[in-house]
mmCIF file of C-alpha atoms and ligand atoms in Angstrom:
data_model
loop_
_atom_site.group_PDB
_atom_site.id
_atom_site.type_symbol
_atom_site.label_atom_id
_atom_site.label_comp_id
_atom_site.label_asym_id
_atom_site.label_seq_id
_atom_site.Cartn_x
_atom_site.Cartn_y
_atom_site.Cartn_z
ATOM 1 C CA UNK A 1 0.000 0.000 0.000
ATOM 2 C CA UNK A 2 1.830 3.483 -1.198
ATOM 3 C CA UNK A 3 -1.218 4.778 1.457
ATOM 4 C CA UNK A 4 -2.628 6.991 -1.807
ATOM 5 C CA UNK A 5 -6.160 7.353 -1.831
ATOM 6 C CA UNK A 6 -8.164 3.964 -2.684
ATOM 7 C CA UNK A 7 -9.375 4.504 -6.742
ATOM 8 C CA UNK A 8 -12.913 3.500 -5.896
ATOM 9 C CA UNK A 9 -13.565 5.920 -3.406
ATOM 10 C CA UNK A 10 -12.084 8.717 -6.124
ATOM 11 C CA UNK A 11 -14.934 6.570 -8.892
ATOM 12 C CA UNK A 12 -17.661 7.110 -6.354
ATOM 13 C CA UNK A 13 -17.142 10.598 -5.317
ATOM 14 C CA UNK A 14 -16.678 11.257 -9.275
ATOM 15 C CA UNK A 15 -20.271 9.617 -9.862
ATOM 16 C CA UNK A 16 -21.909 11.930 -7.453
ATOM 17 C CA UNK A 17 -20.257 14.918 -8.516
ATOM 18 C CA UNK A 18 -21.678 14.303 -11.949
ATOM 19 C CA UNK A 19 -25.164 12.993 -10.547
ATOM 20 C CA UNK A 20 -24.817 16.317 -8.670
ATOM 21 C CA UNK A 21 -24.058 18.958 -11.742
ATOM 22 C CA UNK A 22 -26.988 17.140 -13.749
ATOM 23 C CA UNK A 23 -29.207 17.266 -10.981
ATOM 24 C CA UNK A 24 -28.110 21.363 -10.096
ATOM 25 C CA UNK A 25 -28.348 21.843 -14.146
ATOM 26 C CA UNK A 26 -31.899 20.390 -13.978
ATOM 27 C CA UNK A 27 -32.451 22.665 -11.222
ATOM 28 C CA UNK A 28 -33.853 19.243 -9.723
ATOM 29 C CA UNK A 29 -35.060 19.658 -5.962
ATOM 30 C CA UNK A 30 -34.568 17.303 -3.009
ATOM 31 C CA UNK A 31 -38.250 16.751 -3.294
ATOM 32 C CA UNK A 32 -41.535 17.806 -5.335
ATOM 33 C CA UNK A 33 -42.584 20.792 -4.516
ATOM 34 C CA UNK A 34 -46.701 20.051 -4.940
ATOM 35 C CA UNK A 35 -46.580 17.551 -2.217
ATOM 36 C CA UNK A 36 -45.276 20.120 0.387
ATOM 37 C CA UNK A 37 -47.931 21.454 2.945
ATOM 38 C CA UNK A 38 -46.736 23.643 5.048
ATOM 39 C CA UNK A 39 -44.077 26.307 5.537
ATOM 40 C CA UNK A 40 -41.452 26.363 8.395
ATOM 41 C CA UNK A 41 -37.997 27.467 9.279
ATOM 42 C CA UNK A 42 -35.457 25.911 11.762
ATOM 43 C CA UNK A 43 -34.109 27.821 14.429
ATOM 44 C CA UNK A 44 -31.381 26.947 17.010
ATOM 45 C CA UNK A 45 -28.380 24.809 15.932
ATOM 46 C CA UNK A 46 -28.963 21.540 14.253
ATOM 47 C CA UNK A 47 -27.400 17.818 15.017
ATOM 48 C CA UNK A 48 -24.371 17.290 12.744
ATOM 49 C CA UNK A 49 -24.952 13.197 13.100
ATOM 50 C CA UNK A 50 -28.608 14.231 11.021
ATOM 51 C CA UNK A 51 -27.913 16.990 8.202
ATOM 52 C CA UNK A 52 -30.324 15.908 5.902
ATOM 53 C CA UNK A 53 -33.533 16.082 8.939
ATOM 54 C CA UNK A 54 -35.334 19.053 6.737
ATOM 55 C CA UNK A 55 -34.948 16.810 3.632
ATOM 56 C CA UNK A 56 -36.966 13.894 5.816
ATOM 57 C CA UNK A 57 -39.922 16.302 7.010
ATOM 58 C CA UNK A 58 -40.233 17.341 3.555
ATOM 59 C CA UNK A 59 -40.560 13.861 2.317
ATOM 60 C CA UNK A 60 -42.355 12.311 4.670
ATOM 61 C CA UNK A 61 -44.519 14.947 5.691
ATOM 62 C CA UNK A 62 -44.696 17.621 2.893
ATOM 63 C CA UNK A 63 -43.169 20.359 5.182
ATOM 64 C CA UNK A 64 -40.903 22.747 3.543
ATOM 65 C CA UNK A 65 -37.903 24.231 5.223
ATOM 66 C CA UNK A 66 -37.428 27.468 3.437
ATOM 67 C CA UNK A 67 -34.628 28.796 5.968
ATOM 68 C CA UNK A 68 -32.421 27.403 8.419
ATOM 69 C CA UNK A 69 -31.168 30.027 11.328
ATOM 70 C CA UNK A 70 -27.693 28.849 10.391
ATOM 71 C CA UNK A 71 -28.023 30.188 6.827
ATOM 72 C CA UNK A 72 -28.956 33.483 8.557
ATOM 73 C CA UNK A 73 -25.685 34.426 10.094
ATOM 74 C CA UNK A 74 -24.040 36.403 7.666
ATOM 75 C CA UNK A 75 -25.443 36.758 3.947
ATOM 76 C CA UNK A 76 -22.771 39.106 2.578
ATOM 77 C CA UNK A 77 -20.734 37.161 -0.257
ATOM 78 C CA UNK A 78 -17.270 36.803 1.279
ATOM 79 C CA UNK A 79 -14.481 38.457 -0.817
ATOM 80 C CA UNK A 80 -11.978 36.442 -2.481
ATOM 81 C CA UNK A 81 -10.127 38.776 -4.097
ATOM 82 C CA UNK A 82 -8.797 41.370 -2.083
ATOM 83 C CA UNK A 83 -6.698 39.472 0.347
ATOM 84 C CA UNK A 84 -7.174 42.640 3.339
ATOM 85 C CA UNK A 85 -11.118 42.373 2.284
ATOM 86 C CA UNK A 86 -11.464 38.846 2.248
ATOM 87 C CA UNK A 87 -9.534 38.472 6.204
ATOM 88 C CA UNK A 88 -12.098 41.335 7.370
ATOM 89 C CA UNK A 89 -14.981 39.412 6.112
ATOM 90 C CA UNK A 90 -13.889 36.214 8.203
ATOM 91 C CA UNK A 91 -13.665 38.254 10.922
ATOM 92 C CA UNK A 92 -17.660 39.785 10.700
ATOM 93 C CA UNK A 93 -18.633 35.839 9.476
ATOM 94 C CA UNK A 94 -16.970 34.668 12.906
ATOM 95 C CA UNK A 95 -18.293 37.352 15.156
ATOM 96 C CA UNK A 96 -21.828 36.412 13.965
ATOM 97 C CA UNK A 97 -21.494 32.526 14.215
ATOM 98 C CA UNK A 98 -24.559 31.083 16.072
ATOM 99 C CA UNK A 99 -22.659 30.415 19.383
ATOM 100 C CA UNK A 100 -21.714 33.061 19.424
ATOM 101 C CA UNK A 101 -24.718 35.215 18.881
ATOM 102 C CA UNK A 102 -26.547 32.851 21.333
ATOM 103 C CA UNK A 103 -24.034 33.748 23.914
ATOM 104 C CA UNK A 104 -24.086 37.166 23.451
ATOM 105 C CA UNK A 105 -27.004 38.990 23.152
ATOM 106 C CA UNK A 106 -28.694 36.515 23.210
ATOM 107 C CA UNK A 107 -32.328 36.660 24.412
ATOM 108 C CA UNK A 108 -32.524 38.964 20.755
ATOM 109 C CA UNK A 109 -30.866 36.574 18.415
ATOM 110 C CA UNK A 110 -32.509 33.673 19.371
ATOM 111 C CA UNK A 111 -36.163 34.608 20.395
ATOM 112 C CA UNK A 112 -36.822 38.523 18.788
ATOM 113 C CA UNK A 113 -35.112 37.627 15.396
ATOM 114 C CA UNK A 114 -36.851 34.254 15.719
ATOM 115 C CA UNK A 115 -39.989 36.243 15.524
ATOM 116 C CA UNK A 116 -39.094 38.203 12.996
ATOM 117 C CA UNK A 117 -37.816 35.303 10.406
ATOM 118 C CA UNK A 118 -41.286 33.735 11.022
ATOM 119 C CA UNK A 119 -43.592 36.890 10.082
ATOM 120 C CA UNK A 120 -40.161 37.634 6.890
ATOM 121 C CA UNK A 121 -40.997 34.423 5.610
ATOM 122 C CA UNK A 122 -44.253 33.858 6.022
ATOM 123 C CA UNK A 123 -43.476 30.377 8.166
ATOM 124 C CA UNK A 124 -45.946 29.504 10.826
ATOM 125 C CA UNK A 125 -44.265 26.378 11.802
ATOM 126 C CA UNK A 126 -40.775 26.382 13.706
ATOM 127 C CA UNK A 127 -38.597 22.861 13.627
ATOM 128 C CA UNK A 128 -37.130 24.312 17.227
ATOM 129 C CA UNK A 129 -33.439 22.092 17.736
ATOM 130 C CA UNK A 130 -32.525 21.354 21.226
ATOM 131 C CA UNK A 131 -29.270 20.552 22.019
ATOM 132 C CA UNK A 132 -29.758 18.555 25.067
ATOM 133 C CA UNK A 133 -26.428 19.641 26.443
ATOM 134 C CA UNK A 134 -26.956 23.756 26.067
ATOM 135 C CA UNK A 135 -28.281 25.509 29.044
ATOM 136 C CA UNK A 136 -28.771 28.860 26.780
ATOM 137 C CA UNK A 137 -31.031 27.081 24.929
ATOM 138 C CA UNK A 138 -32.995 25.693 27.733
ATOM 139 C CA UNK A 139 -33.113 28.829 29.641
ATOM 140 C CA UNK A 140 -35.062 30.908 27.257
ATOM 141 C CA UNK A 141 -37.691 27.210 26.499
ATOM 142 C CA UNK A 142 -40.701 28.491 27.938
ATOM 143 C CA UNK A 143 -40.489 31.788 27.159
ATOM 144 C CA UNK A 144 -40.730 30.809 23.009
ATOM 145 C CA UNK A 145 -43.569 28.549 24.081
ATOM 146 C CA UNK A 146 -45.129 31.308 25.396
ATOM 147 C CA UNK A 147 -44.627 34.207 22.732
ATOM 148 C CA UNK A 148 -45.101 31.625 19.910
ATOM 149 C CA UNK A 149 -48.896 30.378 21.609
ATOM 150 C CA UNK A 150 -49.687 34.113 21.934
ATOM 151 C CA UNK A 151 -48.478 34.896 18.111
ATOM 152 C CA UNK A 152 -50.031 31.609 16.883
ATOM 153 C CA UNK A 153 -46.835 29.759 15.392
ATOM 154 C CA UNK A 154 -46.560 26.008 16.135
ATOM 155 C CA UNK A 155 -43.210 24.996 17.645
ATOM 156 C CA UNK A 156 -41.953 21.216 17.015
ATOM 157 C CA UNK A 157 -39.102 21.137 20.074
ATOM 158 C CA UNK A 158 -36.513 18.121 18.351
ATOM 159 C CA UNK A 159 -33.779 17.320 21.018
ATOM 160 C CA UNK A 160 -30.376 16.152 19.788
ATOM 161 C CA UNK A 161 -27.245 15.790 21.428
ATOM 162 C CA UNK A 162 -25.500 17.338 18.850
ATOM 163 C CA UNK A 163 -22.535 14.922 17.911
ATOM 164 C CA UNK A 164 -23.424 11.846 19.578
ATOM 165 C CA UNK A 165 -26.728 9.860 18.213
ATOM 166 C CA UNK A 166 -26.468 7.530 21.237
ATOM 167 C CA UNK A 167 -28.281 9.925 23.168
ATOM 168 C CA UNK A 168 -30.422 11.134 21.075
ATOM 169 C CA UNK A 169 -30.628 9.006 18.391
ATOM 170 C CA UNK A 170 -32.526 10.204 14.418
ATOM 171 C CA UNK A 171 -35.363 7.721 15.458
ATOM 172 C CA UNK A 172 -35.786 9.666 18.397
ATOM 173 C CA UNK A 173 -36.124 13.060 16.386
ATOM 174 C CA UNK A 174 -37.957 11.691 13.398
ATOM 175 C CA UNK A 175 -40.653 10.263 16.272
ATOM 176 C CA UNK A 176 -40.774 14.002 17.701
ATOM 177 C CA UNK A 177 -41.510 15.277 14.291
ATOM 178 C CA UNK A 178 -44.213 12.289 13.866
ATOM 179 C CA UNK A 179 -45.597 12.682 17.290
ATOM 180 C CA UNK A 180 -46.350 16.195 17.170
ATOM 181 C CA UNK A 181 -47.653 16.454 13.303
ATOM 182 C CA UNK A 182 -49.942 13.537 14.051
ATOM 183 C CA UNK A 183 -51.361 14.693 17.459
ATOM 184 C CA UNK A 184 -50.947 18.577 16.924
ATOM 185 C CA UNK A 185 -51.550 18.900 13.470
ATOM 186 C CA UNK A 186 -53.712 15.884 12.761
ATOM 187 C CA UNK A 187 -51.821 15.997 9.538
ATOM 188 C CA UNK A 188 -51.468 12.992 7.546
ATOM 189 C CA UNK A 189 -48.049 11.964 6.038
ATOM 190 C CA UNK A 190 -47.447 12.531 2.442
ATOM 191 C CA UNK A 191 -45.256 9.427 2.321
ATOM 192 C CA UNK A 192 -46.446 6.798 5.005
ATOM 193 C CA UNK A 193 -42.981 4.497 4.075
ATOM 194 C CA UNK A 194 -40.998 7.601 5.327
ATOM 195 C CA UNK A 195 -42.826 7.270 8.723
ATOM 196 C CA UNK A 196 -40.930 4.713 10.398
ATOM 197 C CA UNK A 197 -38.255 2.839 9.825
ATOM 198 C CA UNK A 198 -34.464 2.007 11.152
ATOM 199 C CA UNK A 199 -31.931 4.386 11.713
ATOM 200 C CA UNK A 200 -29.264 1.842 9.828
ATOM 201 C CA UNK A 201 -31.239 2.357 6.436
ATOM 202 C CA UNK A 202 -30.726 6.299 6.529
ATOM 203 C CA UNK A 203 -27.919 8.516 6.503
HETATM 204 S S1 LIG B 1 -25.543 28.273 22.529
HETATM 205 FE FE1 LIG B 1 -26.530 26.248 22.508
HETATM 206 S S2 LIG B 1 -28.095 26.353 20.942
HETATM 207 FE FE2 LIG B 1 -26.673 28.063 20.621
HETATM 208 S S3 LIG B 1 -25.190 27.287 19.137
HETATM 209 FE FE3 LIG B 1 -24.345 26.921 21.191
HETATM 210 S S4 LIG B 1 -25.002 24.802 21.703
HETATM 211 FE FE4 LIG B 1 -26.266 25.509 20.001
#
């Protein structure tokens, strides 16, 4: 072994870039957009172990994600030219990274602006993450249940435990998601297959 990397790994990753550029040509989407329901955004910071959760609701239960809160922190296109420019932009991106933002200042970030994104986008429906582990988070709980009941937005609380899916595992979050759209909603799913099922056949 000269410890280079293993040719069908570099075949693989060369299918799906192609599968990829067709599908962005197309401009394909992750999933038909007459079989989604309802509008929502994400807020708070999502589990890495599950990156694809938004493309599950939409499939299984025709809810469309139009904007996650970690899209929101900084939507100036960074400079790659000027090499003084480009160093000052990383410097604003950083400042405004969601830990950051939640840390300081942040009864505004995460429950004004949260607020605001919903009435911006017209999204009645929040996918609320939870890290399990962050007090912030959990300090400022029943004060969004509150303000959204009053304002009439529907909050779906999904814990995760951010890098470890022993805790919490995608099962767990999926049956939030199923729970509360069943019970809450009394929707129905638009794909019933999508409802349950093992976390080994999923990403
Ligand atoms: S403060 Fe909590 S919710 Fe905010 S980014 Fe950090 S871990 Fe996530």
């Amino acid at each position: 072994m000269d410890g280079g990397a293993d040719p069908r790994v570099i075949s693989t990753c060369e299918k799906v870039d192609k599968l990829l550029m067709k599908a962005y040509e197309n401009r394909e989407t992750a999933y038909p957009a007459y079989k989604m329901k309802y509008r929502a955004i994400v807020w708070s910071c999502p589990a890495h172990y599950y990156a694809n959760f938004s493309n599950w609701i939409a499939n299984c239960w025709g809810v469309n994600v139009l904007v996650e809160m970690e899209s929101l922190n900084y939507t100036k296109p960074l400079e790659t030219e000027d090499k003084e420019e480009a160093l000052r932009d990383l410097a604003r991106l950083y400042e405004r990274m969601v830990m950051r933002r939640h840390t300081n200042g942040g009864y505004q970030n995460v429950v004004d602006e949260l607020w605001k994104q919903c009435e911006d986008w017209n999204a009645p429906l929040v996918i609320m993450y939870q890290n399990v582990a962050c007090k912030n988070m959990a300090t400022v709980q029943g004060i969004l249940d509150d303000q959204g009941r009053q304002r009439g937005y529907n909050l779906i609380w999904v814990e995760h435990d951010l890098m470890d899916p022993r805790t919490v595992s995608r099962r767990t979050m999926r049956d939030k998601v199923n729970e509360y759209m069943r019970t809450v909603m009394k929707a129905e799913p638009v794909d019933p297959s999508l409802v349950e099922f093992e976390d080994e056949v999923c990403m």
